């Protein structure tokens, strides 16, 4: 679900708001809601890829949350944390930095974090991981 939330965060605030409002329906795997989430995510990804087929700029937004996410996965030896969980944490971290540099409002940050939490996704780096481990895999 983190990858689905990512499309709301990077492309469509109305979709992110919809995910937040319908988190319970998604967790209950209600078909109508799951289909809408999947269709919207695929549509948004296709839109990005078609606009930047050669990965010359815009397509980089698809990596939102993945820098720290991949570091978390690697530092965990790819055990105990799923890709989506790592990306969820990475999105919160990246969004927090965006707030710090005034590229994202606190309201937008709160919506993202709230949506991830409502979908039972983690938002903080696991305590067992040290910042030195994450640095090793981030840079």
PDB file of C-alpha atoms in Angstrom:
ATOM      1  CA  UNK A   1       0.000   0.000   0.000  1.00  0.00           C
ATOM      2  CA  UNK A   2       2.915   2.378   0.493  1.00  0.00           C
ATOM      3  CA  UNK A   3       3.543   2.471  -3.246  1.00  0.00           C
ATOM      4  CA  UNK A   4      -0.138   3.365  -3.745  1.00  0.00           C
ATOM      5  CA  UNK A   5       0.121   6.166  -1.170  1.00  0.00           C
ATOM      6  CA  UNK A   6       3.225   7.393  -2.987  1.00  0.00           C
ATOM      7  CA  UNK A   7       1.133   8.250  -6.060  1.00  0.00           C
ATOM      8  CA  UNK A   8      -1.189  10.339  -3.930  1.00  0.00           C
ATOM      9  CA  UNK A   9       1.778  12.122  -2.401  1.00  0.00           C
ATOM     10  CA  UNK A  10       3.626  12.822  -5.653  1.00  0.00           C
ATOM     11  CA  UNK A  11       0.801  13.301  -8.143  1.00  0.00           C
ATOM     12  CA  UNK A  12      -2.647  13.791  -6.678  1.00  0.00           C
ATOM     13  CA  UNK A  13      -3.560  15.340  -3.358  1.00  0.00           C
ATOM     14  CA  UNK A  14      -7.200  14.434  -4.008  1.00  0.00           C
ATOM     15  CA  UNK A  15      -6.174  10.770  -4.304  1.00  0.00           C
ATOM     16  CA  UNK A  16      -4.152  11.021  -1.093  1.00  0.00           C
ATOM     17  CA  UNK A  17      -7.194  12.500   0.662  1.00  0.00           C
ATOM     18  CA  UNK A  18      -9.335   9.677  -0.749  1.00  0.00           C
ATOM     19  CA  UNK A  19      -6.858   7.084   0.557  1.00  0.00           C
ATOM     20  CA  UNK A  20      -6.927   8.731   3.976  1.00  0.00           C
ATOM     21  CA  UNK A  21     -10.720   8.771   4.051  1.00  0.00           C
ATOM     22  CA  UNK A  22     -11.035   5.171   2.821  1.00  0.00           C
ATOM     23  CA  UNK A  23      -8.174   3.514   4.705  1.00  0.00           C
ATOM     24  CA  UNK A  24     -10.542   1.248   6.637  1.00  0.00           C
ATOM     25  CA  UNK A  25     -12.246   0.075   3.441  1.00  0.00           C
ATOM     26  CA  UNK A  26      -8.854  -0.644   1.908  1.00  0.00           C
ATOM     27  CA  UNK A  27      -7.666  -2.556   4.971  1.00  0.00           C
ATOM     28  CA  UNK A  28     -10.860  -4.625   4.814  1.00  0.00           C
ATOM     29  CA  UNK A  29      -9.986  -5.267   1.167  1.00  0.00           C
ATOM     30  CA  UNK A  30     -13.350  -4.090  -0.086  1.00  0.00           C
ATOM     31  CA  UNK A  31     -13.162  -4.774  -3.798  1.00  0.00           C
ATOM     32  CA  UNK A  32     -14.561  -1.443  -5.039  1.00  0.00           C
ATOM     33  CA  UNK A  33     -12.004   0.528  -3.014  1.00  0.00           C
ATOM     34  CA  UNK A  34      -9.028  -1.690  -3.800  1.00  0.00           C
ATOM     35  CA  UNK A  35      -9.820  -1.542  -7.526  1.00  0.00           C
ATOM     36  CA  UNK A  36     -10.045   2.251  -7.425  1.00  0.00           C
ATOM     37  CA  UNK A  37      -6.716   2.492  -5.576  1.00  0.00           C
ATOM     38  CA  UNK A  38      -4.952   0.165  -8.015  1.00  0.00           C
ATOM     39  CA  UNK A  39      -6.436   1.780 -11.133  1.00  0.00           C
ATOM     40  CA  UNK A  40      -5.562   5.276  -9.949  1.00  0.00           C
ATOM     41  CA  UNK A  41      -2.000   4.266  -9.039  1.00  0.00           C
ATOM     42  CA  UNK A  42      -1.422   2.595 -12.395  1.00  0.00           C
ATOM     43  CA  UNK A  43      -2.885   5.610 -14.228  1.00  0.00           C
ATOM     44  CA  UNK A  44      -0.597   7.990 -12.342  1.00  0.00           C
ATOM     45  CA  UNK A  45       2.487   5.849 -12.984  1.00  0.00           C
ATOM     46  CA  UNK A  46       1.684   5.571 -16.685  1.00  0.00           C
ATOM     47  CA  UNK A  47       1.276   9.350 -16.837  1.00  0.00           C
ATOM     48  CA  UNK A  48       4.744   9.900 -15.348  1.00  0.00           C
ATOM     49  CA  UNK A  49       6.453   7.247 -17.478  1.00  0.00           C
ATOM     50  CA  UNK A  50       4.845   8.494 -20.711  1.00  0.00           C
ATOM     51  CA  UNK A  51       5.964  12.050 -19.977  1.00  0.00           C
ATOM     52  CA  UNK A  52       9.531  10.916 -19.243  1.00  0.00           C
ATOM     53  CA  UNK A  53      10.231   7.681 -21.103  1.00  0.00           C
ATOM     54  CA  UNK A  54      13.991   8.226 -21.053  1.00  0.00           C
ATOM     55  CA  UNK A  55      14.228   9.012 -17.323  1.00  0.00           C
ATOM     56  CA  UNK A  56      15.511  12.531 -17.888  1.00  0.00           C
ATOM     57  CA  UNK A  57      13.827  14.279 -14.978  1.00  0.00           C
ATOM     58  CA  UNK A  58      10.171  13.918 -14.007  1.00  0.00           C
ATOM     59  CA  UNK A  59      10.388  10.152 -13.597  1.00  0.00           C
ATOM     60  CA  UNK A  60      12.675  10.638 -10.594  1.00  0.00           C
ATOM     61  CA  UNK A  61       9.564  11.412  -8.524  1.00  0.00           C
ATOM     62  CA  UNK A  62       8.797   7.687  -8.650  1.00  0.00           C
ATOM     63  CA  UNK A  63      11.773   7.213  -6.321  1.00  0.00           C
ATOM     64  CA  UNK A  64      10.060   9.172  -3.528  1.00  0.00           C
ATOM     65  CA  UNK A  65      10.787   7.342  -0.274  1.00  0.00           C
ATOM     66  CA  UNK A  66      13.150   4.876  -1.890  1.00  0.00           C
ATOM     67  CA  UNK A  67      16.529   6.356  -0.914  1.00  0.00           C
ATOM     68  CA  UNK A  68      16.071   5.761   2.791  1.00  0.00           C
ATOM     69  CA  UNK A  69      13.761   2.829   2.076  1.00  0.00           C
ATOM     70  CA  UNK A  70      16.459   0.918   0.208  1.00  0.00           C
ATOM     71  CA  UNK A  71      18.981   1.736   2.946  1.00  0.00           C
ATOM     72  CA  UNK A  72      16.598   0.334   5.569  1.00  0.00           C
ATOM     73  CA  UNK A  73      16.108  -2.835   3.528  1.00  0.00           C
ATOM     74  CA  UNK A  74      19.851  -3.315   3.036  1.00  0.00           C
ATOM     75  CA  UNK A  75      20.734  -2.533   6.660  1.00  0.00           C
ATOM     76  CA  UNK A  76      18.103  -5.097   7.701  1.00  0.00           C
ATOM     77  CA  UNK A  77      19.650  -7.688   5.374  1.00  0.00           C
ATOM     78  CA  UNK A  78      16.290  -7.767   3.570  1.00  0.00           C
ATOM     79  CA  UNK A  79      14.699  -9.487   6.566  1.00  0.00           C
ATOM     80  CA  UNK A  80      12.006  -8.302   8.930  1.00  0.00           C
ATOM     81  CA  UNK A  81      10.813  -5.350   6.874  1.00  0.00           C
ATOM     82  CA  UNK A  82       8.902  -5.379   3.621  1.00  0.00           C
ATOM     83  CA  UNK A  83       9.756  -3.101   0.696  1.00  0.00           C
ATOM     84  CA  UNK A  84       6.560  -1.099   1.153  1.00  0.00           C
ATOM     85  CA  UNK A  85       7.208  -0.657   4.852  1.00  0.00           C
ATOM     86  CA  UNK A  86      10.694   0.666   4.134  1.00  0.00           C
ATOM     87  CA  UNK A  87       9.333   3.019   1.458  1.00  0.00           C
ATOM     88  CA  UNK A  88       6.676   4.249   3.896  1.00  0.00           C
ATOM     89  CA  UNK A  89       9.375   5.234   6.385  1.00  0.00           C
ATOM     90  CA  UNK A  90      11.424   6.778   3.587  1.00  0.00           C
ATOM     91  CA  UNK A  91       8.496   8.891   2.406  1.00  0.00           C
ATOM     92  CA  UNK A  92       7.927  10.293   5.892  1.00  0.00           C
ATOM     93  CA  UNK A  93      11.632  11.086   6.205  1.00  0.00           C
ATOM     94  CA  UNK A  94      11.794  12.773   2.778  1.00  0.00           C
ATOM     95  CA  UNK A  95       8.558  14.668   3.412  1.00  0.00           C
ATOM     96  CA  UNK A  96       9.881  15.861   6.770  1.00  0.00           C
ATOM     97  CA  UNK A  97      12.980  17.224   5.055  1.00  0.00           C
ATOM     98  CA  UNK A  98      10.730  18.915   2.482  1.00  0.00           C
ATOM     99  CA  UNK A  99       8.845  20.653   5.294  1.00  0.00           C
ATOM    100  CA  UNK A 100      12.168  21.797   6.759  1.00  0.00           C
ATOM    101  CA  UNK A 101      13.125  23.505   3.492  1.00  0.00           C
ATOM    102  CA  UNK A 102       9.627  24.914   2.895  1.00  0.00           C
ATOM    103  CA  UNK A 103       8.843  22.725  -0.125  1.00  0.00           C
ATOM    104  CA  UNK A 104       5.936  20.966   1.611  1.00  0.00           C
ATOM    105  CA  UNK A 105       3.390  22.364   4.043  1.00  0.00           C
ATOM    106  CA  UNK A 106       2.952  20.855   7.479  1.00  0.00           C
ATOM    107  CA  UNK A 107      -0.658  20.092   6.513  1.00  0.00           C
ATOM    108  CA  UNK A 108       0.494  18.062   3.502  1.00  0.00           C
ATOM    109  CA  UNK A 109       3.036  16.272   5.673  1.00  0.00           C
ATOM    110  CA  UNK A 110       0.397  15.476   8.286  1.00  0.00           C
ATOM    111  CA  UNK A 111      -1.956  14.105   5.629  1.00  0.00           C
ATOM    112  CA  UNK A 112       0.758  11.804   4.279  1.00  0.00           C
ATOM    113  CA  UNK A 113       1.804  10.564   7.706  1.00  0.00           C
ATOM    114  CA  UNK A 114      -1.808  10.108   8.828  1.00  0.00           C
ATOM    115  CA  UNK A 115      -2.656   8.125   5.699  1.00  0.00           C
ATOM    116  CA  UNK A 116       0.304   5.804   6.156  1.00  0.00           C
ATOM    117  CA  UNK A 117      -0.589   5.240   9.810  1.00  0.00           C
ATOM    118  CA  UNK A 118      -4.247   4.583   9.004  1.00  0.00           C
ATOM    119  CA  UNK A 119      -3.049   1.928   6.559  1.00  0.00           C
ATOM    120  CA  UNK A 120      -0.954   0.344   9.335  1.00  0.00           C
ATOM    121  CA  UNK A 121       2.329   1.289   7.682  1.00  0.00           C
ATOM    122  CA  UNK A 122       5.382   2.250   9.733  1.00  0.00           C
ATOM    123  CA  UNK A 123       6.549   5.854   9.798  1.00  0.00           C
ATOM    124  CA  UNK A 124       9.747   5.607  11.841  1.00  0.00           C
ATOM    125  CA  UNK A 125      13.059   3.825  11.321  1.00  0.00           C
ATOM    126  CA  UNK A 126      13.174   0.598  13.360  1.00  0.00           C
ATOM    127  CA  UNK A 127      15.067   1.179  16.619  1.00  0.00           C
ATOM    128  CA  UNK A 128      17.358  -1.775  15.912  1.00  0.00           C
ATOM    129  CA  UNK A 129      18.919   0.136  13.005  1.00  0.00           C
ATOM    130  CA  UNK A 130      21.674   2.638  13.695  1.00  0.00           C
ATOM    131  CA  UNK A 131      22.164   5.805  11.670  1.00  0.00           C
ATOM    132  CA  UNK A 132      25.678   4.631  10.778  1.00  0.00           C
ATOM    133  CA  UNK A 133      24.191   1.527   9.142  1.00  0.00           C
ATOM    134  CA  UNK A 134      21.766   3.621   7.126  1.00  0.00           C
ATOM    135  CA  UNK A 135      24.533   5.998   6.006  1.00  0.00           C
ATOM    136  CA  UNK A 136      26.519   3.052   4.687  1.00  0.00           C
ATOM    137  CA  UNK A 137      23.692   2.150   2.322  1.00  0.00           C
ATOM    138  CA  UNK A 138      22.417   5.660   1.511  1.00  0.00           C
ATOM    139  CA  UNK A 139      25.508   7.267   0.065  1.00  0.00           C
TER     140      UNK A 139
END
